[in-house]
Short mmCIF file of N, CA and C in Angstrom, two decimals:
data_model
loop_
_atom_site.label_atom_id
_atom_site.label_comp_id
_atom_site.label_asym_id
_atom_site.label_seq_id
_atom_site.Cartn_x
_atom_site.Cartn_y
_atom_site.Cartn_z
N UNK A 1118 27.21 -33.55 49.94
CA UNK A 1118 26.91 -34.16 48.69
C UNK A 1118 26.18 -35.20 48.48
N UNK A 1119 25.50 -35.17 47.70
CA UNK A 1119 24.19 -35.87 47.38
C UNK A 1119 24.83 -37.33 46.71
N UNK A 1120 23.89 -38.33 46.74
CA UNK A 1120 23.99 -39.55 46.23
C UNK A 1120 24.14 -39.65 44.53
N UNK A 1121 23.50 -38.66 44.10
CA UNK A 1121 23.81 -38.22 42.70
C UNK A 1121 25.08 -37.86 42.49
N UNK A 1122 25.59 -36.85 43.15
CA UNK A 1122 27.45 -36.13 42.84
C UNK A 1122 28.30 -37.78 43.52
N UNK A 1123 27.85 -38.54 44.13
CA UNK A 1123 28.58 -39.52 44.28
C UNK A 1123 28.84 -40.54 43.16
N UNK A 1124 27.57 -40.72 42.57
CA UNK A 1124 27.54 -41.67 41.03
C UNK A 1124 28.32 -40.68 40.18
N UNK A 1125 28.13 -39.40 40.19
CA UNK A 1125 28.93 -38.81 39.22
C UNK A 1125 30.36 -38.95 39.04
N UNK A 1126 30.78 -38.90 40.54
CA UNK A 1126 32.20 -39.28 40.58
C UNK A 1126 32.79 -40.63 40.45
N UNK A 1127 31.83 -41.56 40.49
CA UNK A 1127 32.08 -42.71 39.86
C UNK A 1127 32.08 -42.97 38.53
N UNK A 1128 31.03 -42.28 37.62
CA UNK A 1128 31.22 -42.10 36.19
C UNK A 1128 32.66 -41.48 35.76
N UNK A 1129 33.06 -40.73 36.72
CA UNK A 1129 34.21 -40.09 36.38
C UNK A 1129 35.77 -40.83 36.75
N UNK A 1130 35.16 -41.91 37.20
CA UNK A 1130 36.40 -43.08 37.50
C UNK A 1130 37.07 -42.33 38.83
N UNK A 1131 36.54 -41.30 39.61
CA UNK A 1131 37.15 -40.90 40.77
C UNK A 1131 36.65 -42.07 41.71
N UNK A 1132 37.05 -42.93 42.11
CA UNK A 1132 36.71 -43.98 42.85
C UNK A 1132 36.99 -43.82 44.15
N UNK A 1133 38.25 -43.46 44.77
CA UNK A 1133 38.42 -42.95 45.94
C UNK A 1133 37.65 -42.26 46.87
N UNK A 1134 37.49 -40.86 45.89
CA UNK A 1134 36.87 -39.76 46.27
C UNK A 1134 35.53 -40.56 46.50
N UNK A 1135 34.60 -41.14 45.66
CA UNK A 1135 33.29 -41.72 45.86
C UNK A 1135 33.09 -42.46 47.26
N UNK A 1136 34.05 -43.26 47.03
CA UNK A 1136 34.27 -44.12 48.54
C UNK A 1136 34.30 -43.49 49.78
N UNK A 1137 35.22 -42.16 49.85
CA UNK A 1137 35.33 -41.09 50.97
C UNK A 1137 34.03 -40.69 51.13
N UNK A 1138 33.27 -40.51 50.34
CA UNK A 1138 31.88 -39.51 50.41
C UNK A 1138 31.16 -40.45 50.87
N UNK A 1139 30.83 -41.70 50.61
CA UNK A 1139 29.97 -42.61 51.18
C UNK A 1139 30.56 -42.94 52.19
N UNK A 1140 31.64 -43.40 53.05
CA UNK A 1140 31.73 -43.14 54.10
C UNK A 1140 31.22 -41.89 54.98
N UNK A 1141 31.63 -40.69 54.34
CA UNK A 1141 31.16 -39.78 54.97
C UNK A 1141 29.58 -39.79 55.30
N UNK A 1142 28.85 -39.89 54.17
CA UNK A 1142 27.28 -39.71 54.17
C UNK A 1142 26.97 -41.06 55.42
N UNK A 1143 27.62 -42.30 55.52
CA UNK A 1143 26.91 -43.22 56.18
C UNK A 1143 27.32 -42.55 58.07
N UNK A 1144 28.42 -41.87 57.99
CA UNK A 1144 28.87 -41.34 59.42
C UNK A 1144 27.96 -40.18 59.86
N UNK A 1145 27.17 -39.60 58.78
CA UNK A 1145 26.73 -38.50 59.33
C UNK A 1145 25.12 -38.95 59.55
N UNK A 1146 24.65 -39.94 58.72
CA UNK A 1146 23.29 -40.38 58.56
C UNK A 1146 22.30 -39.56 57.85
N UNK A 1147 22.74 -38.60 56.95
CA UNK A 1147 21.96 -37.78 56.27
C UNK A 1147 20.93 -38.81 55.44
N UNK A 1148 21.40 -39.79 54.87
CA UNK A 1148 20.72 -40.54 53.95
C UNK A 1148 20.18 -41.88 54.42
N UNK A 1149 19.18 -42.48 53.90
CA UNK A 1149 19.07 -44.01 54.22
C UNK A 1149 20.19 -44.86 54.25
N UNK A 1150 20.61 -45.66 54.77
CA UNK A 1150 21.86 -46.55 54.95
C UNK A 1150 21.85 -47.47 53.61
N UNK A 1151 20.59 -47.65 53.49
CA UNK A 1151 20.58 -48.88 52.33
C UNK A 1151 20.70 -48.24 50.79
N UNK A 1152 20.47 -46.74 50.75
CA UNK A 1152 20.43 -45.71 49.45
C UNK A 1152 21.88 -45.62 49.71
N UNK A 1153 22.88 -45.37 50.60
CA UNK A 1153 24.35 -45.10 50.52
C UNK A 1153 25.02 -46.51 50.10
N UNK A 1154 24.77 -47.62 50.68
CA UNK A 1154 25.38 -48.93 50.58
C UNK A 1154 25.32 -49.32 49.03
N UNK A 1155 23.81 -48.85 48.43
CA UNK A 1155 23.43 -49.26 47.27
C UNK A 1155 24.53 -48.24 46.34
N UNK A 1156 24.83 -47.20 46.22
CA UNK A 1156 25.74 -46.20 45.83
C UNK A 1156 27.19 -46.74 46.05
N UNK A 1157 27.11 -46.94 46.87
CA UNK A 1157 28.94 -47.75 47.21
C UNK A 1157 29.17 -49.29 46.71
N UNK A 1158 28.03 -49.70 46.30
CA UNK A 1158 28.11 -51.23 45.96
C UNK A 1158 28.04 -50.73 44.51
N UNK A 1159 27.63 -50.16 43.70
CA UNK A 1159 27.68 -49.34 42.53
C UNK A 1159 29.09 -49.14 42.11
N UNK A 1160 29.60 -48.09 43.01
CA UNK A 1160 30.82 -47.63 42.91
C UNK A 1160 31.86 -48.84 43.03
N UNK A 1161 32.03 -49.66 43.87
CA UNK A 1161 32.44 -50.92 43.61
C UNK A 1161 32.75 -51.96 42.60
N UNK A 1162 31.46 -51.93 42.18
CA UNK A 1162 31.21 -52.92 40.93
C UNK A 1162 31.89 -52.02 39.45
N UNK A 1163 31.59 -50.61 39.71
CA UNK A 1163 32.53 -50.29 38.59
C UNK A 1163 33.93 -50.05 38.77
N UNK A 1164 34.34 -50.16 39.90
CA UNK A 1164 35.62 -50.41 40.26
C UNK A 1164 36.45 -51.57 39.98
N UNK A 1165 35.33 -52.77 39.93
CA UNK A 1165 35.71 -54.09 39.79
C UNK A 1165 36.33 -54.78 40.70
N UNK A 1166 35.36 -54.28 42.06
CA UNK A 1166 35.77 -55.01 43.35
C UNK A 1166 34.41 -55.56 43.68
N UNK A 1167 34.31 -56.62 43.02
CA UNK A 1167 32.77 -57.27 42.83
C UNK A 1167 32.52 -58.06 44.64
N UNK A 1168 33.54 -57.82 44.85
CA UNK A 1168 33.16 -58.84 46.27
C UNK A 1168 32.87 -57.62 47.28
N UNK A 1169 33.39 -56.56 47.27
CA UNK A 1169 32.71 -55.54 48.29
C UNK A 1169 31.63 -55.23 47.84
N UNK A 1170 31.32 -55.30 46.70
CA UNK A 1170 29.85 -54.93 46.29
C UNK A 1170 29.02 -55.76 46.57
N UNK A 1171 29.15 -57.13 46.48
CA UNK A 1171 28.28 -58.05 46.82
C UNK A 1171 28.00 -58.08 48.58
N UNK A 1172 29.08 -57.90 49.29
CA UNK A 1172 28.85 -57.21 50.65
C UNK A 1172 27.96 -56.14 50.87
N UNK A 1173 28.29 -55.28 50.37
CA UNK A 1173 27.11 -54.36 50.43
C UNK A 1173 25.82 -54.45 50.25
N UNK A 1174 25.53 -55.41 49.00
CA UNK A 1174 24.08 -55.50 48.61
C UNK A 1174 23.67 -56.68 49.70
N UNK A 1175 24.73 -57.33 50.02
CA UNK A 1175 24.20 -58.57 51.30
C UNK A 1175 23.62 -57.49 52.43
N UNK A 1176 24.09 -56.65 53.00
CA UNK A 1176 23.42 -56.02 54.02
C UNK A 1176 22.23 -55.36 53.84
N UNK A 1177 22.23 -54.69 52.37
CA UNK A 1177 20.85 -53.73 52.11
C UNK A 1177 20.06 -54.89 51.83
N UNK A 1178 20.02 -56.29 51.47
CA UNK A 1178 18.98 -57.20 51.21
C UNK A 1178 18.45 -57.74 52.92
N UNK A 1179 19.45 -57.63 53.46
CA UNK A 1179 19.24 -58.20 55.08
C UNK A 1179 18.29 -57.17 55.86
N UNK A 1180 18.69 -55.73 55.40
CA UNK A 1180 17.75 -54.74 55.88
C UNK A 1180 16.39 -54.75 55.20
N UNK A 1181 15.78 -55.59 54.26
CA UNK A 1181 14.85 -55.36 53.54
C UNK A 1181 14.83 -55.17 52.08
N UNK A 1182 15.69 -55.42 51.29
CA UNK A 1182 16.35 -55.00 49.98
C UNK A 1182 15.03 -55.04 48.94
N UNK A 1183 15.02 -54.49 47.96
CA UNK A 1183 14.28 -54.61 46.78
C UNK A 1183 14.62 -55.80 45.88
N UNK A 1184 13.53 -55.62 44.64
CA UNK A 1184 14.17 -56.58 43.87
C UNK A 1184 15.34 -56.48 43.11
N UNK A 1185 15.62 -55.02 42.57
CA UNK A 1185 16.98 -54.81 41.90
C UNK A 1185 18.05 -54.96 42.93
N UNK A 1186 18.18 -55.11 43.88
CA UNK A 1186 19.05 -55.52 45.17
C UNK A 1186 19.51 -56.87 44.85
N UNK A 1187 18.53 -57.89 44.62
CA UNK A 1187 18.68 -59.31 44.49
C UNK A 1187 19.45 -59.50 43.38
N UNK A 1188 18.79 -58.87 42.10
CA UNK A 1188 19.31 -58.95 40.75
C UNK A 1188 20.60 -58.50 40.96
N UNK A 1189 21.27 -57.37 41.47
CA UNK A 1189 22.47 -56.79 41.08
C UNK A 1189 23.44 -57.73 42.09
N UNK A 1190 23.21 -57.66 43.18
CA UNK A 1190 23.96 -58.93 44.07
C UNK A 1190 24.22 -60.02 43.37
N UNK A 1191 23.20 -60.96 43.12
CA UNK A 1191 23.16 -62.03 42.16
C UNK A 1191 24.58 -61.94 41.02
N UNK A 1192 23.80 -61.15 40.02
CA UNK A 1192 24.76 -60.79 39.07
C UNK A 1192 26.29 -60.38 39.53
N UNK A 1193 26.33 -59.59 40.37
CA UNK A 1193 28.05 -59.51 40.70
C UNK A 1193 28.73 -60.43 41.47
N UNK A 1194 28.01 -61.59 41.85
CA UNK A 1194 28.20 -62.86 42.61
C UNK A 1194 28.92 -63.65 41.37
N UNK A 1195 28.46 -63.64 40.17
CA UNK A 1195 28.98 -64.37 39.26
C UNK A 1195 30.37 -63.84 38.88
N UNK A 1196 30.49 -62.60 39.21
CA UNK A 1196 31.95 -62.06 38.68
C UNK A 1196 32.63 -62.88 39.73
N UNK A 1197 32.72 -63.28 40.96
CA UNK A 1197 33.45 -63.67 41.84
C UNK A 1197 33.25 -65.01 42.17
N UNK A 1198 32.47 -65.61 41.28
CA UNK A 1198 32.26 -67.33 41.19
C UNK A 1198 31.51 -67.68 42.44
N UNK A 1199 30.81 -67.02 43.05
CA UNK A 1199 30.17 -67.49 44.13
C UNK A 1199 28.44 -67.96 43.74
N UNK A 1200 28.34 -69.11 42.94
CA UNK A 1200 27.38 -69.49 41.98
C UNK A 1200 26.44 -69.85 43.02
N UNK A 1201 26.70 -70.36 44.20
CA UNK A 1201 25.36 -70.73 44.74
C UNK A 1201 24.84 -69.75 45.65
N UNK A 1202 25.38 -68.94 45.75
CA UNK A 1202 24.72 -67.36 46.40
C UNK A 1202 24.11 -66.75 45.57
N UNK A 1203 24.58 -66.46 43.97
CA UNK A 1203 24.06 -66.20 42.99
C UNK A 1203 22.71 -66.78 42.52
N UNK A 1204 22.57 -68.02 42.81
CA UNK A 1204 21.29 -68.95 42.32
C UNK A 1204 20.73 -68.70 43.68
N UNK A 1205 21.10 -68.61 44.78
CA UNK A 1205 20.15 -68.40 45.93
C UNK A 1205 19.18 -67.00 45.62
N UNK A 1206 20.23 -65.83 45.29
CA UNK A 1206 19.39 -64.62 45.18
C UNK A 1206 18.53 -64.57 43.83
N UNK A 1207 19.05 -64.97 42.50
CA UNK A 1207 18.31 -65.57 41.25
C UNK A 1207 16.90 -65.93 41.92
N UNK A 1208 16.88 -67.11 42.89
CA UNK A 1208 15.39 -67.73 43.08
C UNK A 1208 14.68 -66.94 43.79
N UNK A 1209 15.62 -66.49 44.62
CA UNK A 1209 14.40 -65.32 45.64
C UNK A 1209 13.83 -64.19 44.59
N UNK A 1210 14.55 -63.56 43.68
CA UNK A 1210 14.31 -62.75 43.03
C UNK A 1210 12.91 -62.86 42.33
N UNK A 1211 12.88 -64.67 41.56
CA UNK A 1211 11.78 -64.84 40.81
C UNK A 1211 10.52 -65.08 41.78
N UNK A 1212 10.83 -65.69 43.14
CA UNK A 1212 9.61 -65.68 43.93
C UNK A 1212 8.91 -64.43 44.41
N UNK A 1213 10.12 -63.15 44.40
CA UNK A 1213 9.28 -61.67 45.09
C UNK A 1213 8.47 -61.33 43.56
N UNK A 1214 9.39 -61.59 42.37
CA UNK A 1214 8.57 -61.25 41.25
C UNK A 1214 7.31 -61.70 41.22
N UNK A 1215 6.95 -63.00 41.31
CA UNK A 1215 6.02 -63.73 41.29
C UNK A 1215 4.96 -63.03 42.01
N UNK A 1216 5.45 -62.79 43.48
CA UNK A 1216 4.69 -62.45 44.79
C UNK A 1216 4.19 -61.26 44.36
N UNK A 1217 5.14 -59.85 43.83
CA UNK A 1217 4.67 -58.63 43.35
C UNK A 1217 4.10 -58.47 42.12
N UNK A 1218 4.13 -59.40 41.28
CA UNK A 1218 3.69 -59.51 39.97
C UNK A 1218 4.57 -58.80 38.97
N UNK A 1219 5.95 -58.79 39.13
CA UNK A 1219 6.83 -58.04 38.41
C UNK A 1219 7.53 -59.12 37.47
N UNK A 1220 7.78 -58.72 36.29
CA UNK A 1220 8.74 -60.13 35.46
C UNK A 1220 9.99 -59.26 34.75
N UNK A 1221 10.34 -58.12 34.81
CA UNK A 1221 11.14 -57.53 34.05
C UNK A 1221 12.64 -58.38 33.88
N UNK A 1222 12.81 -58.98 35.15
CA UNK A 1222 14.11 -59.60 35.36
C UNK A 1222 13.70 -61.16 35.10
N UNK A 1223 12.68 -61.68 34.76
CA UNK A 1223 12.46 -63.27 34.87
C UNK A 1223 13.42 -63.76 33.60
N UNK A 1224 13.44 -63.69 32.37
CA UNK A 1224 14.20 -63.98 31.33
C UNK A 1224 16.15 -64.09 31.82
N UNK A 1225 16.39 -63.30 32.37
CA UNK A 1225 17.72 -63.22 32.75
C UNK A 1225 17.94 -63.77 33.82
N UNK A 1226 16.91 -63.83 35.00
CA UNK A 1226 17.43 -64.99 35.92
C UNK A 1226 17.11 -66.04 35.53
N UNK A 1227 16.57 -66.34 34.53
CA UNK A 1227 16.12 -68.16 34.47
C UNK A 1227 17.98 -68.35 33.85
N UNK A 1228 18.37 -67.29 32.60
CA UNK A 1228 19.74 -67.67 31.83
C UNK A 1228 20.80 -67.50 33.13
N UNK A 1229 20.94 -66.80 33.88
CA UNK A 1229 22.00 -66.78 34.83
C UNK A 1229 21.68 -67.68 35.68
N UNK A 1230 20.40 -68.47 35.93
CA UNK A 1230 20.38 -69.50 37.10
C UNK A 1230 21.07 -70.89 36.17
N UNK A 1231 20.72 -70.57 34.78
CA UNK A 1231 21.23 -71.84 34.08
C UNK A 1231 22.75 -71.68 33.75
N UNK A 1232 23.70 -70.73 34.03
CA UNK A 1232 24.72 -70.54 33.83
C UNK A 1232 25.57 -70.98 34.88
N UNK A 1233 25.17 -70.41 36.06
CA UNK A 1233 25.52 -71.02 37.43
C UNK A 1233 25.37 -72.44 37.66
N UNK A 1234 24.28 -72.68 37.23
CA UNK A 1234 24.22 -74.24 37.51
C UNK A 1234 25.03 -75.32 36.70
N UNK A 1235 25.15 -74.81 35.71
CA UNK A 1235 26.13 -75.22 34.77
C UNK A 1235 27.71 -75.04 35.03
N UNK A 1236 28.15 -73.89 35.65
CA UNK A 1236 29.30 -73.99 36.54
C UNK A 1236 29.52 -74.88 37.85
N UNK A 1237 28.29 -75.17 38.47
CA UNK A 1237 28.39 -75.73 39.59
C UNK A 1237 28.19 -77.40 39.14
N UNK A 1238 28.24 -77.47 37.68
CA UNK A 1238 28.14 -79.14 37.32
C UNK A 1238 26.72 -79.70 37.36
N UNK A 1239 25.76 -78.67 37.76
CA UNK A 1239 24.34 -79.06 37.70
C UNK A 1239 23.61 -79.13 36.44
N UNK A 1240 24.03 -80.00 35.71
CA UNK A 1240 23.59 -79.71 34.02
C UNK A 1240 22.34 -79.89 33.76
N UNK A 1241 21.56 -81.04 34.57
CA UNK A 1241 20.00 -81.11 34.19
C UNK A 1241 19.33 -79.76 34.65
N UNK A 1242 19.79 -79.11 35.84
CA UNK A 1242 19.38 -77.75 36.22
C UNK A 1242 19.52 -76.80 35.22
N UNK A 1243 20.59 -76.82 34.94
CA UNK A 1243 21.10 -75.99 33.85
C UNK A 1243 20.22 -75.70 32.75
N UNK A 1244 19.95 -77.19 32.04
CA UNK A 1244 19.27 -77.12 31.07
C UNK A 1244 17.85 -76.67 31.14
N UNK A 1245 17.31 -77.14 32.46
CA UNK A 1245 16.05 -76.84 32.72
C UNK A 1245 15.66 -75.26 32.86
N UNK A 1246 16.59 -74.62 33.40
CA UNK A 1246 16.27 -73.19 33.70
C UNK A 1246 16.91 -72.41 32.21
N UNK A 1247 17.21 -72.82 31.06
CA UNK A 1247 17.62 -72.68 30.00
C UNK A 1247 16.25 -72.48 29.06
N UNK A 1248 16.01 -73.60 29.56
CA UNK A 1248 14.65 -74.00 28.84
C UNK A 1248 13.60 -72.97 29.06
N UNK A 1249 13.52 -72.49 30.60
CA UNK A 1249 12.54 -71.43 31.10
C UNK A 1249 12.92 -70.09 30.47
N UNK A 1250 14.06 -69.48 30.45
CA UNK A 1250 14.66 -68.83 29.66
C UNK A 1250 13.95 -68.47 28.33
N UNK A 1251 14.35 -69.69 27.62
CA UNK A 1251 13.72 -69.43 26.05
C UNK A 1251 12.16 -69.24 26.07
N UNK A 1252 11.47 -69.94 26.84
CA UNK A 1252 10.37 -69.75 26.89
C UNK A 1252 9.74 -68.52 27.26
N UNK A 1253 10.45 -67.61 28.27
CA UNK A 1253 10.19 -66.17 28.02
C UNK A 1253 10.83 -65.29 26.98
N UNK A 1254 11.86 -65.72 26.17
CA UNK A 1254 11.97 -65.01 25.37
C UNK A 1254 13.13 -66.02 24.51
N UNK A 1255 12.30 -66.08 22.87
CA UNK A 1255 13.01 -67.23 22.51
C UNK A 1255 14.79 -66.61 21.45
N UNK A 1256 14.92 -65.59 21.88
CA UNK A 1256 15.84 -65.30 21.54
C UNK A 1256 17.30 -64.27 22.33
N UNK A 1257 17.08 -65.27 23.28
CA UNK A 1257 17.64 -64.62 24.49
C UNK A 1257 19.24 -64.53 24.41
N UNK A 1258 19.61 -63.49 24.81
CA UNK A 1258 21.31 -63.43 24.95
C UNK A 1258 21.53 -62.63 25.97
N UNK A 1259 22.61 -62.75 26.75
CA UNK A 1259 23.10 -61.85 27.91
C UNK A 1259 24.50 -62.04 27.94
N UNK A 1260 25.16 -61.03 28.65
CA UNK A 1260 26.58 -61.11 29.22
C UNK A 1260 26.91 -61.65 30.13
N UNK A 1261 27.73 -62.75 30.15
CA UNK A 1261 28.29 -63.43 30.82
C UNK A 1261 29.59 -62.78 31.52
N UNK A 1262 29.65 -62.49 32.94
CA UNK A 1262 30.75 -61.74 33.35
C UNK A 1262 32.24 -62.54 33.00
N UNK A 1263 33.15 -61.55 32.67
CA UNK A 1263 34.34 -62.13 32.02
C UNK A 1263 34.78 -62.74 30.63
N UNK A 1264 33.34 -62.98 30.21
CA UNK A 1264 33.33 -64.05 28.99
C UNK A 1264 32.84 -62.94 27.74
N UNK A 1265 31.59 -61.90 28.12
CA UNK A 1265 31.07 -61.13 26.99
C UNK A 1265 29.59 -61.77 26.70
N UNK A 1266 28.96 -61.27 25.67
CA UNK A 1266 27.81 -61.87 25.51
C UNK A 1266 27.74 -63.23 25.08
N UNK A 1267 26.67 -63.88 25.49
CA UNK A 1267 26.19 -65.36 25.10
C UNK A 1267 24.83 -65.58 24.96
N UNK A 1268 24.52 -66.24 23.60
CA UNK A 1268 23.42 -66.78 23.33
C UNK A 1268 22.64 -67.88 24.02
N UNK A 1269 21.42 -68.02 24.10
CA UNK A 1269 21.03 -69.12 24.80
C UNK A 1269 21.70 -70.56 23.98
N UNK A 1270 21.82 -70.34 22.56
CA UNK A 1270 22.71 -71.47 21.92
C UNK A 1270 24.06 -71.89 22.49
N UNK A 1271 24.80 -70.54 22.59
CA UNK A 1271 25.91 -70.95 22.97
C UNK A 1271 26.01 -71.62 24.39
N UNK A 1272 25.37 -71.05 25.19
CA UNK A 1272 24.88 -71.73 26.48
C UNK A 1272 24.97 -73.19 26.75
N UNK A 1273 23.71 -73.41 25.83
CA UNK A 1273 23.22 -74.90 25.54
C UNK A 1273 24.43 -75.83 25.03
N UNK A 1274 25.18 -75.13 23.94
CA UNK A 1274 26.34 -75.98 23.43
C UNK A 1274 27.57 -76.02 24.59
N UNK A 1275 27.42 -75.04 25.47
CA UNK A 1275 28.31 -75.31 26.54
C UNK A 1275 28.19 -76.32 27.33
N UNK A 1276 26.85 -76.46 28.02
CA UNK A 1276 26.63 -77.31 28.84
C UNK A 1276 26.72 -78.69 28.21
N UNK A 1277 26.47 -78.89 26.81
CA UNK A 1277 26.49 -80.01 26.34
C UNK A 1277 27.90 -80.72 26.16
N UNK A 1278 28.74 -79.71 25.85
CA UNK A 1278 30.02 -80.15 25.93
C UNK A 1278 30.92 -80.38 27.69
N UNK A 1279 30.29 -79.69 28.11
CA UNK A 1279 30.59 -80.22 29.76
C UNK A 1279 30.04 -81.71 30.06
N UNK A 1280 28.62 -81.71 29.37
CA UNK A 1280 28.28 -83.11 29.86
C UNK A 1280 28.71 -84.27 29.27
N UNK A 1281 29.47 -83.96 27.97
CA UNK A 1281 30.38 -85.15 27.11
C UNK A 1281 31.69 -84.98 27.89
N UNK A 1282 32.21 -84.25 28.51
CA UNK A 1282 33.41 -84.43 29.11
C UNK A 1282 33.22 -85.20 30.30
N UNK A 1283 31.93 -85.25 30.96
CA UNK A 1283 32.12 -86.07 32.30
C UNK A 1283 31.58 -87.40 31.75
N UNK A 1284 30.62 -87.46 30.37
CA UNK A 1284 30.18 -88.88 30.08
C UNK A 1284 30.96 -89.98 29.70
#
């Protein structure tokens, strides 16, 4: 079975079959391990098992992952409230983007860094990262795991509410 066929199983919500096929592919060694783990992480995330998705992305990253791996690992980490780890990966993604002259992820990374730091109670950093996101795109809105779409205005208001609660 190909990795595309495994992804097709995931899209049909045949998760147990997809996981079994990934295990078979890993044991056969017919594909790159990282490619199989990326596919399995995708299956885990689509199944709602973000912990296992993050675990697979962690392995891929340790083996020399790509920028996309950092982004997906960080985003999935938000689902399981691993805000510190998500922040580390978003920061590494920003560093790699600067190094590789890539910017497709920049606004989202700053936005999610703002969200993560808000959740961690680092409100000054949250505001600073949100300012950077707005610099990149003045009308930034992103989906927040388990909360839905959130504009930069809504995120700023939530940060301010939390600051007032502790003030």
